[in-house]
PDB file of N, H, CA, C and O in Angstrom:
ATOM      1  N   MET A   1      -8.394 -29.272   4.841  1.00  0.00           N
ATOM      2  CA  MET A   1      -7.269 -28.902   3.944  1.00  0.00           C
ATOM      3  C   MET A   1      -7.740 -28.706   2.562  1.00  0.00           C
ATOM      4  O   MET A   1      -7.429 -27.695   1.932  1.00  0.00           O
ATOM      5  N   GLY A   2      -8.499 -29.662   2.056  1.00  0.00           N
ATOM      6  H   GLY A   2      -8.752 -30.483   2.567  1.00  0.00           H
ATOM      7  CA  GLY A   2      -9.028 -29.506   0.659  1.00  0.00           C
ATOM      8  C   GLY A   2      -9.859 -28.284   0.382  1.00  0.00           C
ATOM      9  O   GLY A   2      -9.786 -27.629  -0.658  1.00  0.00           O
ATOM     10  N   ASP A   3     -10.701 -28.016   1.454  1.00  0.00           N
ATOM     11  H   ASP A   3     -10.760 -28.548   2.299  1.00  0.00           H
ATOM     12  CA  ASP A   3     -11.557 -26.839   1.399  1.00  0.00           C
ATOM     13  C   ASP A   3     -10.732 -25.578   1.329  1.00  0.00           C
ATOM     14  O   ASP A   3     -11.082 -24.650   0.600  1.00  0.00           O
ATOM     15  N   LEU A   4      -9.666 -25.525   2.058  1.00  0.00           N
ATOM     16  H   LEU A   4      -9.383 -26.279   2.651  1.00  0.00           H
ATOM     17  CA  LEU A   4      -8.878 -24.282   2.034  1.00  0.00           C
ATOM     18  C   LEU A   4      -8.244 -24.155   0.684  1.00  0.00           C
ATOM     19  O   LEU A   4      -8.170 -23.045   0.157  1.00  0.00           O
ATOM     20  N   VAL A   5      -7.791 -25.208   0.107  1.00  0.00           N
ATOM     21  H   VAL A   5      -7.851 -26.110   0.536  1.00  0.00           H
ATOM     22  CA  VAL A   5      -7.150 -25.126  -1.276  1.00  0.00           C
ATOM     23  C   VAL A   5      -8.164 -24.659  -2.307  1.00  0.00           C
ATOM     24  O   VAL A   5      -7.902 -23.789  -3.138  1.00  0.00           O
ATOM     25  N   LEU A   6      -9.331 -25.276  -2.212  1.00  0.00           N
ATOM     26  H   LEU A   6      -9.544 -25.982  -1.537  1.00  0.00           H
ATOM     27  CA  LEU A   6     -10.413 -24.851  -3.186  1.00  0.00           C
ATOM     28  C   LEU A   6     -10.764 -23.422  -3.017  1.00  0.00           C
ATOM     29  O   LEU A   6     -10.947 -22.690  -3.990  1.00  0.00           O
ATOM     30  N   SER A   7     -10.863 -23.002  -1.734  1.00  0.00           N
ATOM     31  H   SER A   7     -10.714 -23.596  -0.944  1.00  0.00           H
ATOM     32  CA  SER A   7     -11.198 -21.612  -1.516  1.00  0.00           C
ATOM     33  C   SER A   7     -10.091 -20.621  -2.011  1.00  0.00           C
ATOM     34  O   SER A   7     -10.396 -19.547  -2.529  1.00  0.00           O
ATOM     35  N   ALA A   8      -8.839 -21.007  -1.840  1.00  0.00           N
ATOM     36  H   ALA A   8      -8.590 -21.879  -1.419  1.00  0.00           H
ATOM     37  CA  ALA A   8      -7.721 -20.177  -2.344  1.00  0.00           C
ATOM     38  C   ALA A   8      -7.777 -20.145  -3.852  1.00  0.00           C
ATOM     39  O   ALA A   8      -7.589 -19.096  -4.468  1.00  0.00           O
ATOM     40  N   VAL A   9      -8.044 -21.325  -4.463  1.00  0.00           N
ATOM     41  H   VAL A   9      -8.197 -22.177  -3.962  1.00  0.00           H
ATOM     42  CA  VAL A   9      -8.044 -21.344  -5.926  1.00  0.00           C
ATOM     43  C   VAL A   9      -9.197 -20.555  -6.494  1.00  0.00           C
ATOM     44  O   VAL A   9      -9.037 -19.831  -7.477  1.00  0.00           O
ATOM     45  N   ALA A  10     -10.344 -20.688  -5.888  1.00  0.00           N
ATOM     46  H   ALA A  10     -10.473 -21.275  -5.090  1.00  0.00           H
ATOM     47  CA  ALA A  10     -11.541 -19.932  -6.332  1.00  0.00           C
ATOM     48  C   ALA A  10     -11.306 -18.412  -6.196  1.00  0.00           C
ATOM     49  O   ALA A  10     -11.677 -17.620  -7.062  1.00  0.00           O
ATOM     50  N   HIS A  11     -10.676 -18.051  -5.075  1.00  0.00           N
ATOM     51  H   HIS A  11     -10.375 -18.694  -4.371  1.00  0.00           H
ATOM     52  CA  HIS A  11     -10.415 -16.652  -4.888  1.00  0.00           C
ATOM     53  C   HIS A  11      -9.499 -16.113  -6.053  1.00  0.00           C
ATOM     54  O   HIS A  11      -9.744 -15.056  -6.634  1.00  0.00           O
ATOM     55  N   ARG A  12      -8.462 -16.894  -6.339  1.00  0.00           N
ATOM     56  H   ARG A  12      -8.263 -17.753  -5.868  1.00  0.00           H
ATOM     57  CA  ARG A  12      -7.463 -16.555  -7.339  1.00  0.00           C
ATOM     58  C   ARG A  12      -8.126 -16.435  -8.681  1.00  0.00           C
ATOM     59  O   ARG A  12      -7.852 -15.501  -9.435  1.00  0.00           O
ATOM     60  N   ILE A  13      -9.034 -17.412  -9.003  1.00  0.00           N
ATOM     61  H   ILE A  13      -9.257 -18.171  -8.391  1.00  0.00           H
ATOM     62  CA  ILE A  13      -9.733 -17.440 -10.308  1.00  0.00           C
ATOM     63  C   ILE A  13     -10.577 -16.186 -10.407  1.00  0.00           C
ATOM     64  O   ILE A  13     -10.550 -15.492 -11.424  1.00  0.00           O
ATOM     65  N   ARG A  14     -11.338 -15.887  -9.343  1.00  0.00           N
ATOM     66  H   ARG A  14     -11.361 -16.450  -8.517  1.00  0.00           H
ATOM     67  CA  ARG A  14     -12.230 -14.752  -9.349  1.00  0.00           C
ATOM     68  C   ARG A  14     -11.412 -13.463  -9.703  1.00  0.00           C
ATOM     69  O   ARG A  14     -11.827 -12.666 -10.545  1.00  0.00           O
ATOM     70  N   GLY A  15     -10.270 -13.294  -9.049  1.00  0.00           N
ATOM     71  H   GLY A  15      -9.933 -13.941  -8.365  1.00  0.00           H
ATOM     72  CA  GLY A  15      -9.440 -12.161  -9.291  1.00  0.00           C
ATOM     73  C   GLY A  15      -8.956 -12.106 -10.713  1.00  0.00           C
ATOM     74  O   GLY A  15      -8.858 -11.020 -11.285  1.00  0.00           O
ATOM     75  N   ALA A  16      -8.649 -13.238 -11.301  1.00  0.00           N
ATOM     76  H   ALA A  16      -8.728 -14.120 -10.836  1.00  0.00           H
ATOM     77  CA  ALA A  16      -8.142 -13.310 -12.643  1.00  0.00           C
ATOM     78  C   ALA A  16      -9.208 -13.005 -13.614  1.00  0.00           C
ATOM     79  O   ALA A  16      -8.993 -12.289 -14.592  1.00  0.00           O
ATOM     80  N   ILE A  17     -10.426 -13.571 -13.347  1.00  0.00           N
ATOM     81  H   ILE A  17     -10.601 -14.153 -12.553  1.00  0.00           H
ATOM     82  CA  ILE A  17     -11.596 -13.300 -14.212  1.00  0.00           C
ATOM     83  C   ILE A  17     -11.925 -11.807 -14.126  1.00  0.00           C
ATOM     84  O   ILE A  17     -12.331 -11.201 -15.118  1.00  0.00           O
ATOM     85  N   ARG A  18     -11.755 -11.235 -12.977  1.00  0.00           N
ATOM     86  H   ARG A  18     -11.426 -11.727 -12.171  1.00  0.00           H
ATOM     87  CA  ARG A  18     -11.954  -9.776 -12.876  1.00  0.00           C
ATOM     88  C   ARG A  18     -11.098  -9.007 -13.836  1.00  0.00           C
ATOM     89  O   ARG A  18     -11.509  -7.976 -14.369  1.00  0.00           O
ATOM     90  N   ASP A  19      -9.881  -9.519 -14.062  1.00  0.00           N
ATOM     91  H   ASP A  19      -9.548 -10.356 -13.629  1.00  0.00           H
ATOM     92  CA  ASP A  19      -9.004  -8.841 -14.987  1.00  0.00           C
ATOM     93  C   ASP A  19      -9.261  -9.267 -16.453  1.00  0.00           C
ATOM     94  O   ASP A  19      -8.735  -8.679 -17.398  1.00  0.00           O
ATOM     95  N   GLY A  20     -10.105 -10.330 -16.593  1.00  0.00           N
ATOM     96  H   GLY A  20     -10.532 -10.808 -15.826  1.00  0.00           H
ATOM     97  CA  GLY A  20     -10.435 -10.815 -17.916  1.00  0.00           C
ATOM     98  C   GLY A  20      -9.393 -11.787 -18.459  1.00  0.00           C
ATOM     99  O   GLY A  20      -9.490 -12.234 -19.602  1.00  0.00           O
ATOM    100  N   ASP A  21      -8.370 -12.120 -17.618  1.00  0.00           N
ATOM    101  H   ASP A  21      -8.291 -11.757 -16.690  1.00  0.00           H
ATOM    102  CA  ASP A  21      -7.354 -12.992 -18.104  1.00  0.00           C
ATOM    103  C   ASP A  21      -7.866 -14.432 -18.317  1.00  0.00           C
ATOM    104  O   ASP A  21      -7.809 -14.994 -19.410  1.00  0.00           O
ATOM    105  N   VAL A  22      -8.362 -14.982 -17.217  1.00  0.00           N
ATOM    106  H   VAL A  22      -8.408 -14.526 -16.328  1.00  0.00           H
ATOM    107  CA  VAL A  22      -8.915 -16.388 -17.277  1.00  0.00           C
ATOM    108  C   VAL A  22     -10.088 -16.473 -18.228  1.00  0.00           C
ATOM    109  O   VAL A  22     -10.224 -17.458 -18.953  1.00  0.00           O
ATOM    110  N   ALA A  23     -10.994 -15.394 -18.241  1.00  0.00           N
ATOM    111  H   ALA A  23     -10.884 -14.594 -17.651  1.00  0.00           H
ATOM    112  CA  ALA A  23     -12.175 -15.449 -19.099  1.00  0.00           C
ATOM    113  C   ALA A  23     -11.637 -15.527 -20.552  1.00  0.00           C
ATOM    114  O   ALA A  23     -12.172 -16.300 -21.346  1.00  0.00           O
ATOM    115  N   ALA A  24     -10.626 -14.771 -20.906  1.00  0.00           N
ATOM    116  H   ALA A  24     -10.192 -14.142 -20.261  1.00  0.00           H
ATOM    117  CA  ALA A  24     -10.169 -14.825 -22.267  1.00  0.00           C
ATOM    118  C   ALA A  24      -9.566 -16.183 -22.608  1.00  0.00           C
ATOM    119  O   ALA A  24      -9.751 -16.686 -23.717  1.00  0.00           O
ATOM    120  N   ARG A  25      -8.831 -16.788 -21.640  1.00  0.00           N
ATOM    121  H   ARG A  25      -8.681 -16.380 -20.739  1.00  0.00           H
ATOM    122  CA  ARG A  25      -8.267 -18.132 -21.910  1.00  0.00           C
ATOM    123  C   ARG A  25      -9.317 -19.204 -22.093  1.00  0.00           C
ATOM    124  O   ARG A  25      -9.254 -20.024 -23.009  1.00  0.00           O
ATOM    125  N   LEU A  26     -10.306 -19.170 -21.173  1.00  0.00           N
ATOM    126  H   LEU A  26     -10.356 -18.504 -20.429  1.00  0.00           H
ATOM    127  CA  LEU A  26     -11.431 -20.154 -21.248  1.00  0.00           C
ATOM    128  C   LEU A  26     -12.222 -19.960 -22.533  1.00  0.00           C
ATOM    129  O   LEU A  26     -12.710 -20.916 -23.135  1.00  0.00           O
ATOM    130  N   GLY A  27     -12.343 -18.628 -22.961  1.00  0.00           N
ATOM    131  H   GLY A  27     -11.946 -17.851 -22.472  1.00  0.00           H
ATOM    132  CA  GLY A  27     -13.160 -18.374 -24.177  1.00  0.00           C
ATOM    133  C   GLY A  27     -12.383 -18.793 -25.425  1.00  0.00           C
ATOM    134  O   GLY A  27     -12.964 -18.906 -26.505  1.00  0.00           O
ATOM    135  N   GLY A  28     -11.107 -19.019 -25.291  1.00  0.00           N
ATOM    136  H   GLY A  28     -10.635 -18.927 -24.414  1.00  0.00           H
ATOM    137  CA  GLY A  28     -10.359 -19.452 -26.478  1.00  0.00           C
ATOM    138  C   GLY A  28      -9.645 -18.333 -27.117  1.00  0.00           C
ATOM    139  O   GLY A  28      -8.969 -18.528 -28.127  1.00  0.00           O
TER     140      GLY A  28
END
């Protein structure tokens, strides 16, 4: 169960970083 959640979160983060959204937030 935990692995599935982490996988889903990682997939979502990768998609967001692809758009530069998360990258911008983490960058400040």
